[in-house]
Short mmCIF file of C-alpha atoms in Angstrom, two decimals:
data_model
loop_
_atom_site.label_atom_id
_atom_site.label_comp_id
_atom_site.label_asym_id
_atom_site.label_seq_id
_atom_site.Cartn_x
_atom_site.Cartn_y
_atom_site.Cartn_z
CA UNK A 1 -36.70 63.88 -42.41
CA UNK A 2 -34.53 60.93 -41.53
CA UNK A 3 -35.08 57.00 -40.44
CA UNK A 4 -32.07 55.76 -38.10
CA UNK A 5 -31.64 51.58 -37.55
CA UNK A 6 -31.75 51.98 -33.81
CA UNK A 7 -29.25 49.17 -31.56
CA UNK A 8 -31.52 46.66 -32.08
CA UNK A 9 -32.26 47.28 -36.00
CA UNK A 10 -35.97 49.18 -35.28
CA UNK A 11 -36.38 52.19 -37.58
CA UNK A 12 -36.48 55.66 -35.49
CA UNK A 13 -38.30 58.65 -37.56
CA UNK A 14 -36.92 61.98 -36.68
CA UNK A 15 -36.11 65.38 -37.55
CA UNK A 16 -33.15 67.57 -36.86
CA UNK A 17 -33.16 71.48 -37.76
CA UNK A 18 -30.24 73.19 -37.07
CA UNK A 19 -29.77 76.47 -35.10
CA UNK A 20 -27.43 78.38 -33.79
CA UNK A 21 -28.56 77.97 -30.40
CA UNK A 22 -28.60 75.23 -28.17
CA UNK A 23 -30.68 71.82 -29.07
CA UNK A 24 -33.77 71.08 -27.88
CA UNK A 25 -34.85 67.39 -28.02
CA UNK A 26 -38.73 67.13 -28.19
CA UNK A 27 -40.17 63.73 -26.75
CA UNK A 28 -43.73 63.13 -27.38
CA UNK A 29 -46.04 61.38 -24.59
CA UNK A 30 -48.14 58.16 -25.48
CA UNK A 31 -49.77 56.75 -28.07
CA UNK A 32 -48.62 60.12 -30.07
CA UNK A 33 -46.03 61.18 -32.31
CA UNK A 34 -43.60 64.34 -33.39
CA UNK A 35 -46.83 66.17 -34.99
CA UNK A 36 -47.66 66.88 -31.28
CA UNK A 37 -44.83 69.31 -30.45
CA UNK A 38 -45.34 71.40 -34.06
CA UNK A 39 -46.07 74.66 -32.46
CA UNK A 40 -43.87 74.38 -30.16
CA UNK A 41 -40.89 73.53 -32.74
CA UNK A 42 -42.40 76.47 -34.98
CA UNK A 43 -42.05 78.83 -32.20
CA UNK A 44 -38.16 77.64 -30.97
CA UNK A 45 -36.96 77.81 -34.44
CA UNK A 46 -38.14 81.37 -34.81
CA UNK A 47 -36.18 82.17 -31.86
CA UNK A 48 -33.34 80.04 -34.10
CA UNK A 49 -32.55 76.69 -31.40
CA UNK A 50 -31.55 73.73 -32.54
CA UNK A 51 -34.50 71.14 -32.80
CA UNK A 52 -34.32 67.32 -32.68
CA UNK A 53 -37.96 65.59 -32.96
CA UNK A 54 -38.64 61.97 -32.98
CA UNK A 55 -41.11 59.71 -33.56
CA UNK A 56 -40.39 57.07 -30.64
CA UNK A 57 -40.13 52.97 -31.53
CA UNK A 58 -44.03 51.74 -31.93
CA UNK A 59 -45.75 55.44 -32.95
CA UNK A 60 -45.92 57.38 -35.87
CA UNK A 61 -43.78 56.98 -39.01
CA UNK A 62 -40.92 54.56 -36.44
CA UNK A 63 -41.30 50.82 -36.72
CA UNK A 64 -43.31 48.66 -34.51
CA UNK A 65 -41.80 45.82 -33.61
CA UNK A 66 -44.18 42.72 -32.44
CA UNK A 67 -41.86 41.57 -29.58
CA UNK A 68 -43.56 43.62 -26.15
CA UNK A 69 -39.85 43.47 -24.93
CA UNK A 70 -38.81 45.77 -27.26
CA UNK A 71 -40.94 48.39 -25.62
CA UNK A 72 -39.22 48.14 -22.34
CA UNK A 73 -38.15 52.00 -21.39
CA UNK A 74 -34.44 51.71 -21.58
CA UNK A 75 -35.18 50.79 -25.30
CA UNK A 76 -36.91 54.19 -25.80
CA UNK A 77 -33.85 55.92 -23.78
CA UNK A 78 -31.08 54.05 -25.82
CA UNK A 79 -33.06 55.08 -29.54
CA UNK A 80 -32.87 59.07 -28.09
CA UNK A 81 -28.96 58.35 -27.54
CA UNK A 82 -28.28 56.95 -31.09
CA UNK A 83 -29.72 59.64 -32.64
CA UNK A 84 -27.69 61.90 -30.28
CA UNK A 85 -25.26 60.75 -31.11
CA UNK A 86 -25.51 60.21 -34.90
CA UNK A 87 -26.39 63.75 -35.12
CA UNK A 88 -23.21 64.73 -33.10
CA UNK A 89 -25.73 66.95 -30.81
CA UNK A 90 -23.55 67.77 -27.45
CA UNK A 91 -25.56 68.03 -24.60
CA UNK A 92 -28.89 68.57 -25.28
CA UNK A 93 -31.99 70.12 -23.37
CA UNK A 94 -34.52 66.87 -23.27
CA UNK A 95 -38.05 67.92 -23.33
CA UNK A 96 -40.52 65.38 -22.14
CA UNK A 97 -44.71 65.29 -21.96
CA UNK A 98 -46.42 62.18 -20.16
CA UNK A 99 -44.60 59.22 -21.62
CA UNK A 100 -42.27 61.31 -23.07
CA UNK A 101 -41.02 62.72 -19.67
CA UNK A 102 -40.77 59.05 -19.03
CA UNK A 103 -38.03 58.56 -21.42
CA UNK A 104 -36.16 61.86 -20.68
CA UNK A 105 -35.98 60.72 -16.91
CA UNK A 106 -34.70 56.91 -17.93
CA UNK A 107 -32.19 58.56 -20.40
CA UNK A 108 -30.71 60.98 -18.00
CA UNK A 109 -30.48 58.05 -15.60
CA UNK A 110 -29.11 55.82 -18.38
CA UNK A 111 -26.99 58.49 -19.64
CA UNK A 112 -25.72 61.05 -16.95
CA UNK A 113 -23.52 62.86 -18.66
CA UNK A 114 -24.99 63.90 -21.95
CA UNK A 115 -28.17 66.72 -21.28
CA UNK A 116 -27.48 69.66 -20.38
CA UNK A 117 -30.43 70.13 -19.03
CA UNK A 118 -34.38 68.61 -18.69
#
């Protein structure tokens, strides 16, 4: 369990497990958080992957900030790429549901390069 102070200084919740396979980033949908995605994160680290879950800006154990600018989408997509990249993950498969999906298609447009796959 870790807290990263995201570009802008809001407080990201999230959880990294390492594998020895590839890393799967789980992005939950809204208004949920991480908790949504625990079978699915039981079951992938049985079959020993690499697991990133976050609890995005505004839900669960993340900050909220009051400002409804800092809820604009690239916000959501730039927060995934710090922790990225503070976790040194190299190109991760981004796993989306609803809002979550949301996010993975803004960072992959933000961010090209970096996922492997979505």
């Amino acid at each position: 369990m870790a807290f990263l102070s995201s570009f802008d200084g809001t407080r990201i919740f999230y959880e990294y497990f390492r594998g020895k396979k590839e890393t799967l980033v789980f992005i939950h949908g809204w208004p949920l958080n991480h908790t949504v995605w625990d079978k699915e994160v039981k079951y992938c680290r049985e079959k020993n992957y690499s697991i990133l879950i976050v609890d995005l800006r505004g839900h669960g154990k993340s900050d909220k900030p009051s400002s409804p600018n800092a809820y604009h989408i690239n916000n959501f997509a730039k927060d995934i790429d710090e922790i990225i990249k503070k976790t040194k993950i190299k190109k991760p498969v981004l796993v989306g549901h609803s809002f979550g999906g949301m996010v993975v298609l803004k960072f992959v447009e933000l961010f090209p390069r970096k996922a492997k796959a979505i």
